[in-house]
Amino acid sequence: MSTPVVDKAPGAARESVGARLVRALLTQRIVLLAILIVVVVLVMFYLSANDYLTAEYSTDYMASSLINAVPLAMLGLAELVVILSGRGGIDLSVGAIVSLAGMIFGFAYGEWGWTLWISVILAAVVGGLLGAVNGFLVSVVGFPALITTLATYYAYKSIAIVINNQSPISTPAIQDLYSTARSVELPVIGSYLPNFPLGLFTFLLPTVVVTWLLLARTTYGRRLYAIGTNDVAAQWSGINVRDTRFKAYVFAGVVSGLVAVVTVAQFASARPDAGTSGNGMALPAITIAVLGGVAITGGIGRVSGIVLATLLIVWLNAGILLYFVGNEGAQYQLLALGAVLVFAALLNGLTNRRYGGAR
Amino acid sequence: MSTTMKPSPPAGESLTPTIRQRVLPSAVSGQEVVLLGVIIVLWVALYFSTAGFLSPGSIQSILVAMAPIALMGVGMTIIIITGGIDVSVGGAIMVCSVVTAKTMVDTGIPLVPAVLLSMVVGGLLGLLNGVLIAYGRVHAIIITFGTANLFQFIGLRIFDSKTINGIPSTFDVFGRGVNGRTLGIPHSFVIMVVIAAIAWWYLRHTAGGRHFYAIGGDAQAARLAGVRVQRRVLLAYVITGLLVGLGSCFVIAQGTSSLDQSIGIGKELAVIAAVVIGGTSIMGGRGSVLGTVLGALLVQTVTSGVTQLRWSSQLSDLFVGIFIILAVGADLLRQRTRRSK
């Protein structure tokens, strides 16, 4: 880079408060996201208080809308890990894995009568295997990730639909799973707080913690950032690039398998098109990742960014549903998602030029 | 290539043919021959295993169904050659077709202005993509994921939660049925072939066309060599937009006289699949329009074949996935043999 480095060294030149704030907004994605969340929530409370909304936008409503955050954030974390691995890493097949692993889970738990725990593990294993196919093609054979996961998206989606003759699995055992998607009162302080969806604690929180530990506290995480930043340099410094990248796709598959269980519980049936109907689940997941500050070129991205980006999208979507009546709500959610994605992408581009990258 | 390389050509005019031979793919590439072979084998196999696969009617319906995919694939090929991608095609189809159909139904404008309207709308959507990608300096996939949502929003708003009925039968001239054919050949297919041929010639035989390859090979080097990279990239998306506009008219003509809100959804993946199966490298810099047309033909053959075999129609996606993997594998293999030479 030709820009003088001296200007950017911390403390080298005194910046005004405004300039520092702008820098923090642009380079620290979580600062920007936190501010946006506050803005969205305040606007919604204002609209709610002045009767612009069809129902009250309350803390209870915000808490219960978090049910949508569970699959969204989990798949966002899956994309985070894959995109971090660099060299055009991306996974378009996560939605199809959700569909297929969900059907297998449906068979195991709903038809073969396996116990819940074993079935959940089976779903995760199936997801991991499907992710391993992606990982093998991308990291071992060297296929471009975009096209590989497009191909496996087609293949998994097709198998998921054909496997049970296009019909969903909805036995009583599966219908009972719906109770795990309910909202619960937190212990000890719960009576002062709104009730939160159970999936938040059984699925999302563990995934967030594990992903954070993996990325921030393990050697594997360091390696992943290293190969994403520059895989040639990583190779020369003795990192097994293939193995590291392969595992990233397996991880994304496992998370998608767990999301499959979440969606089966939410729908109270294993639907063959659960993750692929309409625009599918991959698009929102990639949106969350980009919005959360993940650089599409790899090597940059944090778990906290994904979590905050999910909260922003979920609470924004929840507000849109109350503002618009009927179908319009879903349509304006498309607008919001698209506009936010373009905005975040342009912002990432600007940040790269101005400050040499975000965090 | 059979021609032997001249030992160190002198400066001037004799440099050009050598470069052309080295940089550009030969007139027909290996992948295209293989594709044609696969298609012929499939056709023969399907001829013997189904009733009436190679009947004129079945071939006509394959040609009608592949025409819009191949046509939009021509634009997508140029985009992917420059190293970009456009996943907003499905949303753009929705906007173009709903605007065109609604205008025709509401105002009764004749066919030609309606087609032009569709192309203008498509061109504008392509312009938006192109401006954001070329001047926003953000990766194409992210921007077009975003605009895909925006386009869908626009399309659905215009639909206004209703199905559009009573599209005039003048549109049949692009579609199936007697009105849509001359001498048994569907018009949409003929138009697609003509445009593909022009694009083929443009990409291979003009400086402007070769600039797309240069950008995909190395954008920085192309810029230093005097290629106006941003304008070229913008042009690629606008061309695709125009073709999506025309292709949307084909899509409208494929259906009945009504248009529902599922139109266009998922089509972008079919277009990308056709391009990739046709041998265009997703890394940019290599690819051909001829391959894309064959790729679209192969995908449509598989889809129609699966239906005629009375298999679950959803199985065709599995085969498309497998074909993509095989095509990308062949591309990788070619790259490796080239490097080891």
XYZ file of C-alpha atoms in Angstrom:
700
model
C 0.000 0.000 0.000
C 1.253 3.434 -0.824
C -0.518 5.253 1.996
C 1.864 6.206 4.782
C 1.579 3.858 7.702
C 2.574 6.475 10.240
C -0.792 8.199 10.090
C -2.574 5.069 11.129
C -0.397 4.010 14.036
C -2.414 4.358 17.246
C -1.506 7.468 19.133
C 0.848 8.689 16.446
C -1.456 11.491 15.443
C -4.190 12.828 17.648
C -7.574 12.322 16.091
C -10.581 14.398 16.949
C -13.429 12.670 18.748
C -15.509 12.729 15.573
C -12.788 11.168 13.470
C -12.259 8.493 16.104
C -15.961 7.738 16.181
C -16.078 7.455 12.407
C -13.076 5.172 12.486
C -14.641 2.981 15.151
C -17.911 2.858 13.201
C -16.177 1.799 10.037
C -13.488 -0.503 11.353
C -15.234 -1.996 14.379
C -18.265 -3.663 12.893
C -19.741 -4.459 16.293
C -19.866 -0.745 17.178
C -21.833 0.009 14.028
C -24.149 -2.956 14.571
C -24.766 -2.077 18.216
C -25.732 1.467 17.241
C -27.993 0.232 14.451
C -29.725 -2.189 16.817
C -30.391 0.611 19.290
C -31.738 2.798 16.479
C -34.026 0.053 15.180
C -35.384 -0.741 18.625
C -35.930 2.920 19.517
C -37.705 3.606 16.222
C -39.916 0.564 16.728
C -40.778 1.578 20.298
C -41.599 5.057 19.050
C -43.827 3.699 16.280
C -45.427 1.327 18.746
C -46.116 4.041 21.293
C -47.779 6.197 18.647
C -49.979 3.384 17.336
C -48.377 3.049 13.924
C -48.040 -0.698 14.429
C -50.721 -3.374 14.242
C -49.603 -4.788 17.609
C -47.372 -3.688 20.426
C -43.594 -3.887 19.822
C -42.736 -4.876 23.372
C -39.862 -6.625 25.067
C -42.015 -9.762 25.146
C -42.453 -9.532 21.391
C -38.728 -8.934 20.906
C -37.904 -11.958 23.054
C -40.315 -14.266 21.299
C -39.148 -13.126 17.859
C -35.721 -14.446 18.808
C -36.979 -17.864 17.757
C -36.054 -16.776 14.254
C -32.551 -15.947 15.395
C -31.745 -19.566 16.212
C -31.394 -20.999 12.673
C -30.261 -17.658 11.246
C -27.355 -17.130 13.625
C -26.309 -20.789 13.530
C -26.095 -20.812 9.744
C -24.406 -17.407 9.877
C -21.738 -18.972 12.100
C -21.405 -21.855 9.631
C -20.821 -19.360 6.821
C -18.421 -17.409 9.035
C -16.155 -20.418 9.474
C -16.313 -21.379 5.789
C -15.771 -17.849 4.453
C -12.906 -17.346 6.926
C -11.097 -20.264 5.302
C -10.459 -18.062 2.301
C -9.857 -18.714 -1.392
C -13.434 -17.854 -2.279
C -14.843 -19.990 0.501
C -18.635 -19.910 0.653
C -21.301 -22.545 1.217
C -24.458 -22.314 -0.871
C -25.504 -25.813 0.163
C -26.296 -25.165 3.851
C -30.026 -24.887 3.145
C -30.037 -28.148 1.211
C -28.116 -29.824 4.054
C -30.789 -28.562 6.455
C -33.441 -30.187 4.255
C -31.656 -33.508 3.831
C -30.383 -33.865 7.414
C -33.872 -32.882 8.586
C -35.423 -35.697 6.559
C -32.922 -38.218 7.953
C -33.663 -36.926 11.450
C -37.352 -37.271 10.656
C -36.887 -40.899 9.660
C -34.775 -41.729 12.707
C -36.839 -39.977 15.341
C -40.251 -40.033 13.728
C -40.396 -43.401 11.970
C -37.690 -45.673 13.333
C -38.380 -44.571 16.907
C -34.797 -43.745 17.861
C -34.316 -41.774 21.049
C -34.065 -38.014 20.686
C -30.404 -37.685 21.608
C -29.238 -40.359 19.202
C -31.378 -38.840 16.446
C -29.932 -35.379 17.033
C -26.437 -36.818 16.878
C -27.371 -38.653 13.684
C -28.570 -35.382 12.135
C -25.294 -33.712 13.084
C -23.300 -36.636 11.684
C -25.258 -36.623 8.422
C -24.712 -32.868 8.166
C -21.026 -33.377 8.840
C -20.779 -36.024 6.113
C -22.533 -33.798 3.594
C -20.204 -30.976 4.590
C -17.271 -33.369 4.203
C -18.254 -33.926 0.568
C -18.044 -30.154 0.048
C -14.781 -30.022 1.975
C -13.266 -32.875 0.011
C -14.096 -31.318 -3.334
C -13.010 -27.822 -2.309
C -9.907 -28.414 -0.252
C -8.541 -31.742 -1.468
C -9.511 -31.726 -5.151
C -9.346 -27.937 -5.429
C -12.768 -27.083 -6.856
C -13.971 -23.475 -6.502
C -16.260 -23.365 -3.473
C -19.026 -21.362 -5.124
C -19.616 -23.888 -7.874
C -19.006 -26.946 -5.721
C -21.591 -25.937 -3.192
C -23.965 -24.912 -5.985
C -23.657 -28.459 -7.344
C -24.116 -30.079 -3.954
C -27.021 -27.696 -3.277
C -28.757 -29.182 -6.314
C -27.807 -32.738 -5.382
C -28.745 -32.586 -1.660
C -31.943 -30.709 -2.389
C -32.934 -33.317 -4.947
C -32.164 -36.254 -2.636
C -34.035 -34.600 0.247
C -37.149 -34.272 -1.877
C -36.957 -37.710 -3.494
C -36.031 -39.631 -0.335
C -39.604 -39.676 0.969
C -41.462 -39.191 -2.323
C -41.760 -35.423 -1.867
C -43.855 -35.725 1.275
C -43.035 -34.465 4.759
C -42.631 -36.705 7.796
C -45.005 -35.750 10.555
C -45.545 -38.548 13.025
C -46.800 -37.861 16.586
C -43.255 -38.059 17.954
C -42.186 -35.243 15.629
C -45.258 -33.179 16.361
C -44.433 -33.405 20.057
C -41.048 -31.867 19.303
C -42.853 -28.585 18.760
C -42.936 -28.213 22.538
C -39.133 -27.782 22.464
C -39.635 -24.661 20.373
C -41.718 -23.005 23.122
C -40.698 -20.045 25.210
C -39.543 -20.620 28.765
C -39.066 -18.539 31.851
C -35.478 -18.095 32.892
C -34.594 -19.543 36.315
C -34.050 -17.230 39.314
C -34.588 -13.849 37.584
C -37.045 -15.104 34.980
C -40.128 -13.581 36.531
C -38.744 -10.094 35.868
C -37.838 -10.865 32.272
C -39.805 -11.878 29.196
C -39.857 -15.563 28.308
C -37.235 -16.650 25.818
C -37.517 -19.401 23.192
C -36.007 -22.631 24.462
C -33.999 -23.204 21.273
C -31.913 -20.181 22.201
C -30.399 -22.132 25.088
C -30.453 -25.674 23.734
C -29.025 -24.979 20.292
C -27.922 -21.403 19.617
C -25.982 -20.620 22.776
C -23.895 -23.821 22.692
C -23.107 -23.247 19.013
C -22.073 -19.647 19.660
C -19.859 -20.654 22.587
C -18.261 -23.560 20.739
C -17.624 -21.471 17.624
C -16.160 -18.658 19.685
C -13.897 -21.044 21.599
C -12.887 -22.696 18.332
C -11.990 -19.449 16.606
C -10.586 -17.427 19.473
C -9.088 -19.973 21.828
C -7.755 -22.890 19.814
C -4.834 -23.481 17.487
C -7.320 -24.550 14.859
C -8.865 -21.075 14.931
C -5.496 -19.406 14.480
C -4.765 -21.686 11.555
C -8.114 -20.913 9.992
C -7.483 -17.162 10.142
C -3.992 -17.778 8.786
C -5.067 -19.798 5.748
C -7.873 -17.349 5.075
C -5.505 -14.410 5.072
C -2.874 -16.028 2.869
C -2.922 -19.743 2.289
C 0.444 -19.843 0.531
C 2.142 -18.163 3.462
C 0.258 -20.463 5.820
C 1.415 -23.498 3.866
C 5.030 -22.323 4.061
C 4.758 -21.797 7.782
C 3.848 -25.418 8.199
C 0.059 -25.316 8.444
C -1.828 -28.140 6.830
C -4.035 -25.961 4.642
C -6.046 -28.800 3.140
C -6.917 -30.303 6.466
C -7.813 -26.954 8.028
C -10.049 -25.915 5.139
C -11.657 -29.357 4.958
C -12.644 -29.166 8.610
C -14.251 -25.758 8.081
C -16.727 -27.280 5.636
C -17.356 -30.238 7.935
C -18.088 -27.779 10.749
C -20.568 -25.914 8.547
C -22.226 -29.234 7.736
C -22.521 -30.238 11.394
C -24.066 -26.886 12.309
C -26.498 -27.212 9.388
C -27.431 -30.679 10.655
C -28.263 -29.192 14.056
C -30.273 -26.421 12.401
C -32.217 -29.209 10.688
C -33.376 -30.432 14.117
C -34.375 -26.881 15.082
C -36.463 -26.430 11.939
C -38.117 -29.834 12.306
C -39.174 -28.788 15.799
C -40.420 -25.386 14.611
C -42.437 -26.796 11.711
C -43.532 -29.829 13.786
C -42.664 -31.884 10.715
C -39.623 -32.835 8.659
C -40.168 -30.979 5.398
C -38.185 -31.991 2.325
C -37.869 -28.357 1.247
C -37.304 -26.902 4.727
C -34.030 -25.190 3.850
C -34.504 -24.623 0.138
C -38.035 -23.315 -0.399
C -38.230 -19.809 -1.809
C -34.807 -18.249 -1.586
C -33.547 -20.907 0.759
C -31.588 -20.475 3.963
C -28.140 -19.935 2.450
C -28.867 -16.418 1.238
C -29.920 -14.998 4.634
C -26.993 -16.822 6.260
C -24.489 -15.234 3.876
C -26.193 -11.884 4.386
C -25.780 -12.208 8.145
C -22.125 -13.099 7.698
C -21.364 -10.144 5.414
C -23.363 -7.773 7.594
C -21.476 -9.115 10.591
C -18.238 -7.886 9.070
C -16.911 -11.090 7.539
C -14.642 -10.292 4.591
C -15.701 -12.384 1.614
C -12.021 -12.795 0.719
C -11.421 -14.659 3.966
C -9.379 -14.222 7.116
C -11.502 -11.498 8.737
C -14.614 -12.036 10.850
C -15.789 -12.505 14.402
C -18.497 -14.413 16.224
C -19.753 -11.273 17.972
C -20.389 -9.668 14.582
C -22.583 -12.580 13.527
C -24.590 -12.467 16.763
C -25.216 -8.725 16.558
C -26.036 -8.870 12.846
C -28.608 -11.573 13.592
C -30.217 -9.510 16.325
C -30.409 -6.518 14.002
C -32.049 -8.487 11.194
C -34.435 -10.380 13.488
C -35.676 -7.302 15.348
C -35.917 -5.314 12.140
C -37.922 -8.109 10.493
C -40.146 -8.407 13.551
C -40.888 -4.695 13.381
C -41.613 -4.831 9.651
C -44.168 -7.571 10.257
C -46.035 -5.289 12.638
C -45.857 -2.250 10.384
C -47.125 -3.815 7.184
C -50.249 -5.877 6.875
C -50.357 -9.365 5.382
C -48.087 -10.263 2.480
C -46.540 -6.848 2.385
C -44.546 -7.576 5.526
C -42.732 -10.504 3.956
C -42.061 -8.427 0.858
C -40.604 -5.509 2.799
C -38.425 -7.991 4.664
C -36.882 -8.841 1.278
C -36.274 -5.157 0.702
C -34.679 -4.760 4.122
C -32.441 -7.804 3.690
C -31.330 -6.725 0.225
C -30.739 -3.107 1.137
C -28.864 -4.044 4.289
C -26.656 -6.477 2.357
C -25.765 -3.973 -0.369
C -25.158 -1.324 2.294
C -22.922 -3.634 4.336
C -20.981 -4.741 1.269
C -20.361 -1.181 0.099
C -19.367 -0.284 3.640
C -16.870 -3.162 3.713
C -15.447 -1.904 0.424
C -15.131 1.640 1.746
C -13.555 0.448 4.990
C -11.010 -1.577 3.055
C -9.966 1.424 1.008
C -9.959 3.917 3.811
C -8.549 1.963 6.712
C -7.140 -1.152 5.098
C -9.720 -3.529 6.509
C -12.294 -4.000 9.209
C -12.387 -6.268 12.188
C -2.977 -27.172 -31.475
C -1.405 -28.455 -34.648
C 0.291 -25.300 -35.874
C 3.899 -25.177 -34.803
C 4.997 -22.098 -32.961
C 7.186 -19.697 -34.925
C 10.583 -19.175 -33.326
C 10.617 -15.725 -31.742
C 8.407 -13.679 -34.047
C 9.740 -10.312 -35.138
C 8.022 -7.245 -33.763
C 4.860 -6.014 -35.437
C 2.015 -7.795 -37.093
C 3.133 -11.406 -36.784
C 2.974 -11.155 -32.992
C -0.800 -10.940 -33.000
C -1.722 -14.385 -34.385
C 0.626 -16.097 -31.957
C -0.921 -14.336 -29.021
C -4.360 -15.093 -30.305
C -3.523 -18.764 -30.543
C -2.124 -18.899 -27.070
C -4.658 -16.788 -25.251
C -7.932 -17.683 -26.891
C -9.520 -21.098 -26.853
C -9.548 -22.853 -30.184
C -12.720 -22.484 -32.242
C -14.236 -25.578 -30.675
C -12.819 -26.687 -27.348
C -12.457 -30.173 -25.985
C -15.208 -29.575 -23.459
C -17.653 -28.667 -26.198
C -16.885 -31.834 -28.173
C -17.317 -33.905 -25.027
C -20.583 -32.109 -24.223
C -21.940 -32.736 -27.696
C -20.931 -36.385 -27.332
C -22.693 -36.662 -23.955
C -25.815 -35.045 -25.362
C -25.871 -37.426 -28.339
C -25.344 -40.453 -26.090
C -28.179 -39.266 -23.821
C -30.469 -38.687 -26.771
C -29.776 -42.168 -28.167
C -30.226 -43.754 -24.743
C -33.459 -41.857 -24.132
C -34.675 -42.695 -27.638
C -34.462 -46.390 -26.842
C -35.716 -46.220 -23.255
C -38.723 -43.912 -23.617
C -41.646 -43.655 -25.952
C -41.218 -40.813 -28.404
C -38.230 -38.940 -26.978
C -36.828 -37.911 -30.346
C -40.222 -37.052 -31.803
C -40.438 -33.554 -33.330
C -42.731 -32.500 -30.510
C -40.306 -33.503 -27.768
C -37.327 -31.875 -29.503
C -39.333 -28.708 -30.020
C -40.283 -28.536 -26.377
C -36.650 -29.053 -25.354
C -35.565 -26.213 -27.650
C -38.293 -23.899 -26.359
C -37.393 -24.663 -22.751
C -33.647 -24.208 -23.204
C -33.844 -20.986 -25.231
C -34.245 -18.495 -22.355
C -31.664 -20.277 -20.197
C -29.121 -20.303 -23.027
C -29.901 -16.705 -23.974
C -29.356 -15.407 -20.458
C -26.413 -17.798 -20.256
C -24.750 -15.831 -23.058
C -24.698 -12.767 -20.819
C -23.733 -14.787 -17.752
C -20.838 -16.291 -19.741
C -19.454 -12.809 -20.408
C -19.854 -11.886 -16.737
C -18.140 -15.050 -15.524
C -15.344 -14.592 -18.090
C -14.625 -11.225 -16.458
C -14.405 -13.023 -13.122
C -17.795 -11.904 -11.818
C -21.138 -13.592 -11.271
C -24.786 -12.548 -11.213
C -27.145 -14.358 -8.871
C -29.876 -11.724 -9.264
C -31.083 -13.074 -12.622
C -34.111 -14.796 -11.083
C -35.301 -11.570 -9.477
C -34.625 -9.645 -12.674
C -36.741 -12.126 -14.667
C -39.558 -11.529 -12.204
C -39.382 -7.747 -12.591
C -39.073 -7.821 -16.406
C -41.862 -10.295 -16.964
C -44.305 -8.742 -14.504
C -43.735 -5.213 -15.836
C -44.116 -6.402 -19.427
C -47.125 -8.605 -18.824
C -48.914 -6.020 -16.718
C -48.267 -3.233 -19.223
C -49.524 -5.389 -22.080
C -52.663 -6.377 -20.212
C -53.396 -2.877 -18.907
C -52.574 -0.780 -21.955
C -52.705 -3.314 -24.778
C -49.424 -2.206 -26.341
C -48.320 -4.408 -29.252
C -45.606 -7.031 -29.114
C -42.546 -5.098 -30.283
C -42.808 -2.214 -27.780
C -43.528 -4.774 -25.071
C -40.323 -6.663 -25.854
C -38.373 -3.415 -25.962
C -39.890 -2.401 -22.639
C -38.791 -5.706 -21.133
C -35.262 -5.224 -22.433
C -35.094 -1.644 -21.147
C -36.206 -2.767 -17.696
C -33.695 -5.618 -17.761
C -30.969 -3.288 -18.962
C -31.657 -0.864 -16.104
C -31.480 -3.639 -13.521
C -28.215 -4.793 -15.113
C -26.964 -1.210 -15.007
C -27.656 -1.051 -11.273
C -25.710 -4.279 -10.698
C -22.911 -3.082 -12.948
C -22.539 0.309 -11.298
C -22.488 -1.189 -7.807
C -19.985 -3.879 -8.799
C -17.697 -1.855 -11.060
C -17.569 1.318 -8.997
C -18.400 0.028 -5.504
C -15.434 -2.338 -5.780
C -17.250 -5.085 -3.924
C -17.350 -8.726 -4.931
C -20.102 -9.407 -7.441
C -21.670 -12.290 -5.554
C -22.403 -10.175 -2.495
C -23.887 -7.286 -4.443
C -26.043 -9.529 -6.622
C -27.247 -11.501 -3.592
C -28.419 -8.151 -2.287
C -29.978 -6.924 -5.519
C -31.657 -10.330 -5.958
C -33.690 -9.461 -2.865
C -34.357 -5.928 -4.043
C -35.533 -7.136 -7.458
C -37.802 -9.726 -5.869
C -39.265 -7.035 -3.669
C -39.942 -4.810 -6.677
C -41.427 -7.709 -8.635
C -43.695 -8.818 -5.810
C -44.877 -5.245 -5.179
C -45.883 -4.893 -8.828
C -47.627 -8.266 -8.680
C -49.594 -6.837 -5.737
C -50.377 -10.355 -4.471
C -52.315 -11.190 -7.618
C -51.794 -13.458 -10.582
C -51.707 -11.600 -13.888
C -54.239 -13.073 -16.282
C -55.088 -12.557 -19.919
C -51.632 -12.017 -21.407
C -52.301 -11.458 -25.146
C -51.692 -14.419 -27.392
C -49.329 -12.351 -29.564
C -46.626 -13.525 -27.151
C -47.079 -17.047 -28.493
C -44.780 -16.069 -31.324
C -41.872 -16.801 -28.947
C -43.265 -19.916 -27.406
C -44.625 -23.326 -28.037
C -47.448 -24.118 -30.401
C -47.859 -23.554 -34.119
C -47.570 -19.771 -33.906
C -44.193 -20.070 -32.245
C -42.544 -22.057 -35.022
C -41.452 -21.668 -38.605
C -40.592 -24.849 -40.489
C -40.894 -26.634 -37.160
C -38.149 -24.635 -35.478
C -39.193 -22.570 -32.432
C -38.593 -18.839 -32.928
C -37.155 -18.316 -29.475
C -34.510 -20.919 -30.255
C -33.615 -19.201 -33.553
C -33.305 -15.799 -31.872
C -31.135 -17.328 -29.156
C -28.850 -18.965 -31.742
C -28.446 -15.714 -33.685
C -27.584 -13.731 -30.554
C -25.243 -16.454 -29.330
C -23.493 -16.430 -32.709
C -23.045 -12.654 -32.564
C -21.674 -12.914 -29.031
C -19.363 -15.755 -30.084
C -17.969 -13.653 -32.909
C -17.708 -10.560 -30.711
C -15.836 -12.339 -27.934
C -13.371 -14.056 -30.250
C -12.776 -11.623 -33.059
C -12.960 -8.108 -31.682
C -10.603 -6.295 -29.396
C -13.526 -5.326 -27.179
C -14.538 -8.948 -26.753
C -11.046 -10.050 -25.877
C -10.874 -7.374 -23.208
C -13.387 -9.423 -21.203
C -10.983 -12.364 -21.223
C -8.126 -10.060 -20.268
C -10.046 -8.700 -17.274
C -10.900 -12.189 -16.076
C -7.321 -13.344 -16.528
C -5.828 -10.488 -14.561
C -7.804 -7.292 -14.044
C -4.799 -5.315 -12.883
C -2.709 -6.323 -15.894
C -5.627 -5.550 -18.183
C -5.951 -2.090 -16.656
C -2.247 -1.422 -17.133
C -2.559 -2.616 -20.724
C -5.125 0.104 -21.320
C -8.405 -1.766 -20.865
C -11.073 0.380 -19.227
C -11.881 -2.319 -16.730
C -14.760 -0.638 -14.930
C -16.604 0.269 -18.123
C -16.127 -3.227 -19.493
C -17.424 -4.828 -16.309
C -20.385 -2.454 -16.338
C -21.054 -3.400 -19.962
C -21.056 -7.122 -19.126
C -23.843 -6.635 -16.571
C -25.843 -4.367 -18.865
C -25.613 -6.911 -21.711
C -26.840 -9.588 -19.329
C -29.672 -7.325 -18.217
C -30.785 -6.753 -21.804
C -30.685 -10.489 -22.512
C -32.594 -11.213 -19.309
C -35.222 -8.761 -20.544
C -35.534 -10.554 -23.878
C -35.355 -13.963 -22.198
C -38.180 -12.959 -19.857
C -40.413 -12.587 -22.913
C -39.530 -16.178 -23.831
C -40.349 -17.235 -20.285
C -43.731 -15.486 -20.413
C -44.436 -17.186 -23.734
C -43.612 -20.623 -22.313
C -46.460 -20.515 -19.868
C -50.167 -20.125 -20.205
C -51.753 -16.715 -20.540
C -51.233 -16.041 -16.845
C -48.224 -15.143 -14.775
C -47.816 -16.083 -11.114
C -45.434 -14.841 -8.468
C -43.130 -17.843 -8.577
C -41.805 -16.774 -11.965
C -38.039 -16.593 -12.206
C -37.321 -17.992 -8.733
C -34.220 -20.183 -8.826
C -33.606 -19.531 -12.529
C -30.265 -17.865 -11.830
C -28.864 -21.164 -10.621
C -30.025 -22.937 -13.778
C -28.294 -20.280 -15.882
C -25.070 -20.519 -13.888
C -25.219 -24.310 -14.122
C -25.517 -24.136 -17.920
C -22.548 -21.760 -18.133
C -20.340 -23.865 -15.875
C -21.280 -27.148 -17.528
C -20.418 -25.418 -20.803
C -16.818 -25.177 -19.675
C -16.580 -21.526 -18.632
C -14.172 -21.269 -15.753
C -15.668 -19.710 -12.640
C -12.243 -18.226 -11.906
C -12.614 -16.046 -14.982
C -10.570 -15.649 -18.107
C -11.799 -18.683 -19.993
C -15.071 -19.768 -21.499
C -17.198 -19.768 -24.574
C -20.744 -19.009 -25.584
C -20.965 -22.186 -27.663
C -20.258 -24.237 -24.525
C -23.008 -22.415 -22.654
C -25.576 -23.194 -25.359
C -24.570 -26.855 -25.231
C -24.648 -26.743 -21.435
C -28.212 -25.431 -21.498
C -29.145 -28.112 -24.012
C -27.658 -30.796 -21.766
C -29.491 -29.558 -18.674
C -32.781 -29.418 -20.562
C -32.185 -32.882 -22.046
C -31.689 -34.267 -18.550
C -34.786 -32.490 -17.220
C -36.982 -33.664 -20.092
C -35.456 -37.135 -20.046
C -36.170 -37.605 -16.348
C -39.781 -36.574 -16.924
C -40.218 -38.870 -19.899
C -38.702 -41.781 -18.007
C -41.445 -41.120 -15.432
C -38.884 -40.709 -12.683
C -39.482 -38.181 -9.971
C -38.937 -34.852 -11.688
C -36.896 -33.672 -8.713
C -34.185 -36.185 -9.610
C -33.060 -33.990 -12.498
C -31.491 -31.604 -9.969
C -29.308 -34.432 -8.718
C -28.044 -35.063 -12.243
C -27.467 -31.356 -12.827
C -25.355 -31.316 -9.662
C -23.344 -34.286 -10.862
C -22.815 -32.713 -14.273
C -21.569 -29.498 -12.655
C -19.050 -31.470 -10.604
C -17.873 -33.357 -13.705
C -17.581 -30.166 -15.749
C -15.606 -28.357 -13.057
C -13.432 -31.439 -12.670
C -12.708 -31.405 -16.402
C -11.831 -27.706 -16.170
C -9.392 -28.380 -13.321
C -7.837 -31.257 -15.209
C -7.298 -29.053 -18.262
C -5.684 -26.366 -16.117
C -3.324 -28.877 -14.565
C -2.257 -30.483 -17.827
C -1.711 -27.028 -19.286
C 0.474 -26.034 -16.377
C 2.562 -29.201 -16.502
C 3.261 -28.766 -20.209
